[in-house]
PDB file of C-alpha atoms and ligand atoms in Angstrom:
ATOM      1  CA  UNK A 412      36.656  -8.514  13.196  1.00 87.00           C
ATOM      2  CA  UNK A 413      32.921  -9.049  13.068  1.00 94.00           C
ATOM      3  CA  UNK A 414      32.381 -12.818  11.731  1.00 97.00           C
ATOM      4  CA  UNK A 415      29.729 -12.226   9.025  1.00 97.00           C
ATOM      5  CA  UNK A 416      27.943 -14.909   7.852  1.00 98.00           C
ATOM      6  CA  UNK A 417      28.526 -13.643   4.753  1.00 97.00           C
ATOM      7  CA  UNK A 418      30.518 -10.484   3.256  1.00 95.00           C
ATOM      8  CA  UNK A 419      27.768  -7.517   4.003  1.00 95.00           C
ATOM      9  CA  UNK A 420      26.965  -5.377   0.531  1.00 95.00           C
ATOM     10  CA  UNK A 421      29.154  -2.585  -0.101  1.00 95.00           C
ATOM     11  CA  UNK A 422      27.466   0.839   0.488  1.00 96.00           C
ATOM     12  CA  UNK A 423      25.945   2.522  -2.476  1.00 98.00           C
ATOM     13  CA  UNK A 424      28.355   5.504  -3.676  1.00 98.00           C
ATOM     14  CA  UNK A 425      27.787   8.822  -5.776  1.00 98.00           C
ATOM     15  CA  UNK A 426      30.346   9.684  -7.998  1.00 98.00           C
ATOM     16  CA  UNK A 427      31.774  13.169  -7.409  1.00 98.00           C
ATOM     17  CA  UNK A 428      32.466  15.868  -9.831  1.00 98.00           C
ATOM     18  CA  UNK A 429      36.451  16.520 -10.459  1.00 97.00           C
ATOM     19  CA  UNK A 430      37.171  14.239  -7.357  1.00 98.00           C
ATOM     20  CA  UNK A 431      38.477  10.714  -7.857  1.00 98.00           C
ATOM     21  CA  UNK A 432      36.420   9.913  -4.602  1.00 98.00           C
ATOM     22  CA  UNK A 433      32.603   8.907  -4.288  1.00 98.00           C
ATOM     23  CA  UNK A 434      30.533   9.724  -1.864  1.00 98.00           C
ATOM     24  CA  UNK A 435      28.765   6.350  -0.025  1.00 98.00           C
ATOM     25  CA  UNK A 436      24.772   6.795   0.899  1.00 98.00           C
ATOM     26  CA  UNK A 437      23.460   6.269   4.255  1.00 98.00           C
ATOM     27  CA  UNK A 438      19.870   7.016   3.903  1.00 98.00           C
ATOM     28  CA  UNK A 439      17.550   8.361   1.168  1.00 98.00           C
ATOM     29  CA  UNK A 440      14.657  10.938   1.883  1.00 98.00           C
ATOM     30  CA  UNK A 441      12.024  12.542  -0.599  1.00 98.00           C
ATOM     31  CA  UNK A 442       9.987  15.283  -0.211  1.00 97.00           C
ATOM     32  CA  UNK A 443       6.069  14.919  -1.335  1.00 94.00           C
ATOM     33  CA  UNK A 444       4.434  17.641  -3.055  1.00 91.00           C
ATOM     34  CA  UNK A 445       6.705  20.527  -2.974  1.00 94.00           C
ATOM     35  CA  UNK A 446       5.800  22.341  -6.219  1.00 94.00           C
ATOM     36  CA  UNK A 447       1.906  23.479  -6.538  1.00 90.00           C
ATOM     37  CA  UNK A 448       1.142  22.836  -9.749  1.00 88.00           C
ATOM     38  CA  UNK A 449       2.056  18.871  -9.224  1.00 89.00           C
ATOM     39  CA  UNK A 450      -0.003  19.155  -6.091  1.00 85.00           C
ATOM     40  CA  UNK A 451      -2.817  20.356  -8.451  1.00 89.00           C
ATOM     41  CA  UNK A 452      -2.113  17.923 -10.837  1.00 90.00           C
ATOM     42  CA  UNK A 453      -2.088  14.940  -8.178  1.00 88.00           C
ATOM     43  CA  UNK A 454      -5.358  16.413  -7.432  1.00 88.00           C
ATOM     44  CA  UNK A 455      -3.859  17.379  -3.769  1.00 85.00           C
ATOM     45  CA  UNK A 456      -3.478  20.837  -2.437  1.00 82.00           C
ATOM     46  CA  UNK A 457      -0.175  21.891  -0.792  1.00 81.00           C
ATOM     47  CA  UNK A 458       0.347  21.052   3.029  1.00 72.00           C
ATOM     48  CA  UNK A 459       1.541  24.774   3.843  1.00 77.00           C
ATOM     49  CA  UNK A 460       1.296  23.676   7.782  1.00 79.00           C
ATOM     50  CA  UNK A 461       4.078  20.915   7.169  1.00 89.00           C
ATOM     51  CA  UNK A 462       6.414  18.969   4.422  1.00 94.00           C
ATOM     52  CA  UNK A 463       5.595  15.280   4.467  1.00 94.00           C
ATOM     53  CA  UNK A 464       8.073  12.224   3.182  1.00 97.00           C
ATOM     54  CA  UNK A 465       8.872   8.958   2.334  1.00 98.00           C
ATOM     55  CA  UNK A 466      11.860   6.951   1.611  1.00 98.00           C
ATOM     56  CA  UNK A 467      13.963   4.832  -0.952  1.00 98.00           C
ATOM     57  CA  UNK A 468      16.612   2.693   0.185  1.00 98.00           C
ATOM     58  CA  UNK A 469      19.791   3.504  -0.799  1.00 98.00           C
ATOM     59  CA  UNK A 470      19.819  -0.100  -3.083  1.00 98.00           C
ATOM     60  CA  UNK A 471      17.648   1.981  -5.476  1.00 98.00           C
ATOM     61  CA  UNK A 472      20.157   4.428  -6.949  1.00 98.00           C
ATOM     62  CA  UNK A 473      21.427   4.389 -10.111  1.00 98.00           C
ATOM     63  CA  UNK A 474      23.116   6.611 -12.357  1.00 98.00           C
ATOM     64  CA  UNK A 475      21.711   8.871 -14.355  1.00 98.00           C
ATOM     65  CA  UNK A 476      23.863   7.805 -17.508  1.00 98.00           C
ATOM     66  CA  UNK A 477      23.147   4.755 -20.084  1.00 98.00           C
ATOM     67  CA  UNK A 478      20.269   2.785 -19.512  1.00 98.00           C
ATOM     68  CA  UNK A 479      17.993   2.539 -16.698  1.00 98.00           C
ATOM     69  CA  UNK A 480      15.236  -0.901 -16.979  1.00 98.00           C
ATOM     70  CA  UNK A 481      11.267  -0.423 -16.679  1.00 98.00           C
ATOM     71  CA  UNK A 482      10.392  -1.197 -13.645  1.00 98.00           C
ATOM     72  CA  UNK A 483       8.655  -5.189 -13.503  1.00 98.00           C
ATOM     73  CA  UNK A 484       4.833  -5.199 -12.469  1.00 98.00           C
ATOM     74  CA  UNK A 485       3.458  -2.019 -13.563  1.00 98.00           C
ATOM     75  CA  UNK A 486       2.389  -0.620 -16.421  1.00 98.00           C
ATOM     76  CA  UNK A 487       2.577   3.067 -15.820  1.00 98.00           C
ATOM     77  CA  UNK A 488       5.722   3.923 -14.838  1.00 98.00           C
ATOM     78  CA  UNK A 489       6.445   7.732 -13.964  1.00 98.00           C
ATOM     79  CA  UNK A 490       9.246   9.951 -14.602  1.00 98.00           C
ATOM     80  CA  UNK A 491       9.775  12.883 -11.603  1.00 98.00           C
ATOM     81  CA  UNK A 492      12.602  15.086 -12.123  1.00 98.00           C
ATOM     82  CA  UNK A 493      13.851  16.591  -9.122  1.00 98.00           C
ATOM     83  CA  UNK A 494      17.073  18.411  -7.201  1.00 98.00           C
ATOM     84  CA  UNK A 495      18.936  16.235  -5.012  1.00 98.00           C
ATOM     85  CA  UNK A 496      21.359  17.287  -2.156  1.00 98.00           C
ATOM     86  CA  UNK A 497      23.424  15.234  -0.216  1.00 98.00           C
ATOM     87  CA  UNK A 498      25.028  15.803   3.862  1.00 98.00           C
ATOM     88  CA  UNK A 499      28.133  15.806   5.085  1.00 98.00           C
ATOM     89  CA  UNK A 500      27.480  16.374   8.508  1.00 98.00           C
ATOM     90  CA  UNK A 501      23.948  16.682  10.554  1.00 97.00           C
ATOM     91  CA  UNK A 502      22.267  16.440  13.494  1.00 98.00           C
ATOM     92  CA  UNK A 503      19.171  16.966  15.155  1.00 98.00           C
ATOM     93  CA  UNK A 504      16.979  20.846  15.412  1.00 98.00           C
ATOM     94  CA  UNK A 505      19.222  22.118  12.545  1.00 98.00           C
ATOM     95  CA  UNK A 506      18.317  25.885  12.254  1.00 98.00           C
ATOM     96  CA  UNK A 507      17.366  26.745   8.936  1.00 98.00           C
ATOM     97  CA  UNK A 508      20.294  29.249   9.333  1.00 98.00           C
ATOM     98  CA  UNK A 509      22.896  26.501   9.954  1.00 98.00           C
ATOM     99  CA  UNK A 510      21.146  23.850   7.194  1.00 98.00           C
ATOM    100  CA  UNK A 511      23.383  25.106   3.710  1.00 97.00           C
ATOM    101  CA  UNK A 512      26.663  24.587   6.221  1.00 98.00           C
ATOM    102  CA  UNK A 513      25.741  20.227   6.552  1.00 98.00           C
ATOM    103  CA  UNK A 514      25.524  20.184   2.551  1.00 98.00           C
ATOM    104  CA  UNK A 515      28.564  18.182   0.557  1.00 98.00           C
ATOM    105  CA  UNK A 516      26.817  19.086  -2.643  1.00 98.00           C
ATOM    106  CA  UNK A 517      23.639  18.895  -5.166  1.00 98.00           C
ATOM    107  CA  UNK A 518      22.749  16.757  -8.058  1.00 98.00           C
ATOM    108  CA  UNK A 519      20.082  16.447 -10.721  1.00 98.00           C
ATOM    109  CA  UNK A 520      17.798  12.864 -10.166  1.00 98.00           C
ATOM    110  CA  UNK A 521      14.563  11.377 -10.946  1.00 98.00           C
ATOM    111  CA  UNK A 522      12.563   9.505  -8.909  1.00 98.00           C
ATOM    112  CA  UNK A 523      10.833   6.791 -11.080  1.00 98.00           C
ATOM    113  CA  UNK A 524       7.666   5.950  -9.185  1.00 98.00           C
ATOM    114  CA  UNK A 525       4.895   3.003 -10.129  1.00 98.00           C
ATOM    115  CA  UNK A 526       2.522   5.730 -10.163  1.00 97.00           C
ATOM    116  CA  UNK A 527      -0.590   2.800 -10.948  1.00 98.00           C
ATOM    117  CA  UNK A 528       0.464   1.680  -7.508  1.00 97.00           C
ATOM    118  CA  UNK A 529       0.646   4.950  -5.491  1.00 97.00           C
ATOM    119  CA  UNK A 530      -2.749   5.490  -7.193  1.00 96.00           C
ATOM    120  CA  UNK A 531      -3.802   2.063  -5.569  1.00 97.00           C
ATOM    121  CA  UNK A 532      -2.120   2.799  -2.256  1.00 97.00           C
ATOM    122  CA  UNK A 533      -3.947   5.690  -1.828  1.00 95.00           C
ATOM    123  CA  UNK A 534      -7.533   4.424  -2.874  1.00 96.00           C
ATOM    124  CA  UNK A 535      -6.659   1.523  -0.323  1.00 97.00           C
ATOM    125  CA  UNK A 536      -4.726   3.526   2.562  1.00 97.00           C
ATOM    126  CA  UNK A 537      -1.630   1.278   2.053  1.00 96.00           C
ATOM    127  CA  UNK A 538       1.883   2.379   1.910  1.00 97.00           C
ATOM    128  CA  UNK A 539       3.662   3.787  -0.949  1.00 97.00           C
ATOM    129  CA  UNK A 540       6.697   1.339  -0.545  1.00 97.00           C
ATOM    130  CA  UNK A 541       6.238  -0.903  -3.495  1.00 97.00           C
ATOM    131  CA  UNK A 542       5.526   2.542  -5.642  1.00 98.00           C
ATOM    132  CA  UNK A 543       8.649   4.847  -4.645  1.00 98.00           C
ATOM    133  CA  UNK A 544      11.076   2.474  -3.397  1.00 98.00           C
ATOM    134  CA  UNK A 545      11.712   0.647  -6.514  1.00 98.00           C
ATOM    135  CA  UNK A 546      14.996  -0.879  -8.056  1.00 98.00           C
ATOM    136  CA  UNK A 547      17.018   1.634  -9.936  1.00 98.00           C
ATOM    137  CA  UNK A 548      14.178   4.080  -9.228  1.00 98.00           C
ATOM    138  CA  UNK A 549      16.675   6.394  -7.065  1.00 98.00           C
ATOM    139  CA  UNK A 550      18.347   8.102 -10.524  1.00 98.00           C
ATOM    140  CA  UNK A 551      21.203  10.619 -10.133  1.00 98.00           C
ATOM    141  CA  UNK A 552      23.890  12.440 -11.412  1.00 98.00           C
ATOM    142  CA  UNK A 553      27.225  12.839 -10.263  1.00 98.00           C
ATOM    143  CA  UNK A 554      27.281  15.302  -7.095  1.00 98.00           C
ATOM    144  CA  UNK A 555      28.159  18.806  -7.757  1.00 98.00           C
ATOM    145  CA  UNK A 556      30.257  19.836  -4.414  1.00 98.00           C
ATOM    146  CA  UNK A 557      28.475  22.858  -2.745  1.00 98.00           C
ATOM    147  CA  UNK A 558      31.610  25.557  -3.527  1.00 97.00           C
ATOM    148  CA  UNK A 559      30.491  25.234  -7.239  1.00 98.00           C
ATOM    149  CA  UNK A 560      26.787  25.386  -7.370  1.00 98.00           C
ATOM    150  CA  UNK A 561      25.353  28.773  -7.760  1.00 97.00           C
ATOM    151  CA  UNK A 562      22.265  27.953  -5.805  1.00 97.00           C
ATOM    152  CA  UNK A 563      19.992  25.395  -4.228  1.00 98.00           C
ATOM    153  CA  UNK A 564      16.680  28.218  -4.176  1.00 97.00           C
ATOM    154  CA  UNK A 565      16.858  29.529  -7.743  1.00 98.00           C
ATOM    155  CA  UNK A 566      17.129  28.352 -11.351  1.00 98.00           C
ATOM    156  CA  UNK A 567      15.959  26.059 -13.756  1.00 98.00           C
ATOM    157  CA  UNK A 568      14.659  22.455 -13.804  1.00 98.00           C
ATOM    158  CA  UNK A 569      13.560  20.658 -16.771  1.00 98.00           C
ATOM    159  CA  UNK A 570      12.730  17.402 -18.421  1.00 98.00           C
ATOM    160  CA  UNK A 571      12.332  16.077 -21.936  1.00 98.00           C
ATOM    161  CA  UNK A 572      11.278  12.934 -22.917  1.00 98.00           C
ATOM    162  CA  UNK A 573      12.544  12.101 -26.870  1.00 98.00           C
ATOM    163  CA  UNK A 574      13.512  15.592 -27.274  1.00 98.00           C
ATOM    164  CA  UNK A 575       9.664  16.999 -25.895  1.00 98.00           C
ATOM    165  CA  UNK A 576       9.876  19.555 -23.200  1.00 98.00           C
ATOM    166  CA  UNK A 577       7.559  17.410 -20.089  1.00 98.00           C
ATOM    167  CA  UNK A 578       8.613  19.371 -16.928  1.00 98.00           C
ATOM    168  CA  UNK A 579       9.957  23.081 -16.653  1.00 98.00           C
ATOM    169  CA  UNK A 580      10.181  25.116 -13.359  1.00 98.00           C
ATOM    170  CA  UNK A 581      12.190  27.082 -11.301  1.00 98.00           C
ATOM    171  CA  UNK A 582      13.596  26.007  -7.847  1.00 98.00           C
ATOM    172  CA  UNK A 583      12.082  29.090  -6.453  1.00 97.00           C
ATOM    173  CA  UNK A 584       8.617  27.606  -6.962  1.00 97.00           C
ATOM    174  CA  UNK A 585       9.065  25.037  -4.801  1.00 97.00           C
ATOM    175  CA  UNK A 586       7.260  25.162  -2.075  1.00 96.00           C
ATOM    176  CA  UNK A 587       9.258  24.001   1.087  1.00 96.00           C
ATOM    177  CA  UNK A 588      13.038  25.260   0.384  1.00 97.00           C
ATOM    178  CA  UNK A 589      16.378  23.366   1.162  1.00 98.00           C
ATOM    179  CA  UNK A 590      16.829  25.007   4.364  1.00 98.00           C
ATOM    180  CA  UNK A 591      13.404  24.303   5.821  1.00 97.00           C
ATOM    181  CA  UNK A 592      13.732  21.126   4.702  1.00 98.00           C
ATOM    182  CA  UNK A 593      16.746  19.918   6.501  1.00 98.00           C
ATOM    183  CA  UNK A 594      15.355  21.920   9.500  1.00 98.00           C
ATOM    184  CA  UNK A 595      12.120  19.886   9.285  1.00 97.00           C
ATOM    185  CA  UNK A 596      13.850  16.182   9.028  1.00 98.00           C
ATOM    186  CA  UNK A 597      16.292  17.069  11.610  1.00 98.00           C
ATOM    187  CA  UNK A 598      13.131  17.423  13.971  1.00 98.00           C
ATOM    188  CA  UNK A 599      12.295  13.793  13.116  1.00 98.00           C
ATOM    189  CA  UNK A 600      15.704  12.319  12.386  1.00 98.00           C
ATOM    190  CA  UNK A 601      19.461  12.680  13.151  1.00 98.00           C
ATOM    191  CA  UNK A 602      20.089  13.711  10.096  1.00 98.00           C
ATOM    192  CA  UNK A 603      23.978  12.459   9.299  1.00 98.00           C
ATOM    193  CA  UNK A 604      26.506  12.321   6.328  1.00 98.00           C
ATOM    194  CA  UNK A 605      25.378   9.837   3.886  1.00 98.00           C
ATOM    195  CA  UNK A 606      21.686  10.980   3.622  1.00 98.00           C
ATOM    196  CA  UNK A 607      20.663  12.693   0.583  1.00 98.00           C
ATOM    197  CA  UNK A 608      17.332  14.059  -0.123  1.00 98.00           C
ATOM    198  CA  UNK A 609      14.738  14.497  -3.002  1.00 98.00           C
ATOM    199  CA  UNK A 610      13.547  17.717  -2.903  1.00 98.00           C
ATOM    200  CA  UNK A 611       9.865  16.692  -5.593  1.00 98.00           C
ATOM    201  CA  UNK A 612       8.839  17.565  -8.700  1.00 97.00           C
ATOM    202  CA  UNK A 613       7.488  20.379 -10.840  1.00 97.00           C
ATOM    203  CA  UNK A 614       4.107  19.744 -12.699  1.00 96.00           C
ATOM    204  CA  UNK A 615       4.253  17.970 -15.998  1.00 97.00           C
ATOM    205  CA  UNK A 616       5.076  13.643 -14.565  1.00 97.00           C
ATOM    206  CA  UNK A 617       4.032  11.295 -16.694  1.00 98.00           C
ATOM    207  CA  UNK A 618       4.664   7.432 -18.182  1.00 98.00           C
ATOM    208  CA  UNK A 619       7.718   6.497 -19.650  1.00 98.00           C
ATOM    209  CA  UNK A 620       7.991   3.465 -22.368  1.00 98.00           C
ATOM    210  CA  UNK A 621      10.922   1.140 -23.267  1.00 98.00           C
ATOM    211  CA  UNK A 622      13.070   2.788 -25.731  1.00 98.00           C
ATOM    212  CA  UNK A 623      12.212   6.653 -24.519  1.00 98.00           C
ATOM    213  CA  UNK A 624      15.015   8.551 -24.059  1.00 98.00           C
ATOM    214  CA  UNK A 625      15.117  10.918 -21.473  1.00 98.00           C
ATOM    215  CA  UNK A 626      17.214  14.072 -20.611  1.00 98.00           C
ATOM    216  CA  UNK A 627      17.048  16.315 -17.661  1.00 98.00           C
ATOM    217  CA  UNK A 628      18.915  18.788 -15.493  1.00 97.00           C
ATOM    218  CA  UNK A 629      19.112  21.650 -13.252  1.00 98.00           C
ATOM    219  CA  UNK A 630      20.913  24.414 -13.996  1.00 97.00           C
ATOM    220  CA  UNK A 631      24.709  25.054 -13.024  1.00 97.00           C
ATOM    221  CA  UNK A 632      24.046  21.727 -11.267  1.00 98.00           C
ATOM    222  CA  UNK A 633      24.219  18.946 -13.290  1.00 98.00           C
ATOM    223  CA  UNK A 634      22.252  17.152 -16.839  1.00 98.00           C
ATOM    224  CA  UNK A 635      21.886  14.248 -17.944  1.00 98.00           C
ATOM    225  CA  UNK A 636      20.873  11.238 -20.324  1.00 98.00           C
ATOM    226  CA  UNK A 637      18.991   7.833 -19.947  1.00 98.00           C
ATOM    227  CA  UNK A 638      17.625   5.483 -21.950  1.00 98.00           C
ATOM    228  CA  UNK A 639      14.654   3.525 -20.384  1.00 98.00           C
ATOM    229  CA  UNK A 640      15.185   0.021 -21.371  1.00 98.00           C
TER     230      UNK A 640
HETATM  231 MN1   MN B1082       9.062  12.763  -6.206  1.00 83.17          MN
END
């Protein structure tokens, strides 16, 4: 037995749908940019040579369910509603023709981002850390495993905030799919079971305020709602 100075933090775990087991988190990846129009409204343009990323560590999940706090130090705090997938095996140089067979399953999840200090990062060419990976800024729903989700390329993903349609798109529009994606990260990473990835947002982000009430989901995968507190 390893003598631990002190008892090491349990992993963070992802409920599963029907399963009385949970699935625990080894790393987290997000995809930048991967729908157009939020390209456009980021006022970037679409990397069509090559995806780019960043992380969250896996202490930043929470579930999408109850309340979720505002984020301390910033004052413009973003929803980003997004499909999540999660491994169960990997590797390295995946094929995009092997990448659907290392999915466990998919999941609706936002990732809350101090968008004042992305905004500063870039002005000042200074890492997004303290902007993406954010306490309880990793939001998801339970995972939906693969053998019941109709598809990871196609249908619809939406966002309301109080009961206002924000962010509606199709999964089709995004701009790097699932399977280029793993086959991408697996070029830079062993990719392994545990890691889940972000796959970004449609067009539409924008602030949140205490009390707003958000719900979100992606069809035949999951939906949700949170209370930003
Ligand atoms: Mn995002």
């Amino acid at each position: 037995m390893t003598n631990y100075l002190f008892e090491p933090s349990a992993p963070s775990v992802i409920p599963i749908v029907g399963s009385d087991q949970v699935y625990p988190v080894n790393r987290i990846f997000c995809v930048g940019r991967n729908y157009e129009a939020h390209a456009a409204e980021m006022g970037a343009v679409v990397d069509r040579e090559a995806p780019f990323y960043f992380t969250k560590s896996p202490t930043t999940l929470v579930m999408a369910e109850g309340e979720i706090a505002y984020a301390p130090r910033t004052e413009n705090y973003h929803y980003e509603m997004e499909l999540v997938f999660a491994l169960n095996s990997g590797g390295t140089d995946i094929a995009e023709e092997d990448a659907l067979s290392h999915i466990f399953g998919a999941a609706a999840g936002l990732d809350m981002t101090r968008r004042d200090h992305q905004n500063k990062a870039k002005e000042t060419r200074r890492p997004w850390d303290t902007s993406k990976d954010v306490e309880q800024s990793a939001v998801i729903t339970p995972l939906r495993p693969m053998a019941d989700v109709p598809s990871l390329g196609a249908g619809r993903i939406h966002l309301e905030q109080n009961g206002e349609l924000r962010q509606e798109a199709d999964l089709s529009q995004m701009v790097w799919s699932v399977p280029e994606i793993i086959a991408d990260l697996s070029t830079m990473y062993t990719l392994k079971q545990g890691d889940v990835i972000y796959m970004g947002t449609p067009a539409g982000v924008g602030a949140v305020e205490r009390g707003d009430v958000l719900t979100g989901g992606v069809d035949g995968i999951a939906d949700f709602t949170v209370k930003i507190v």
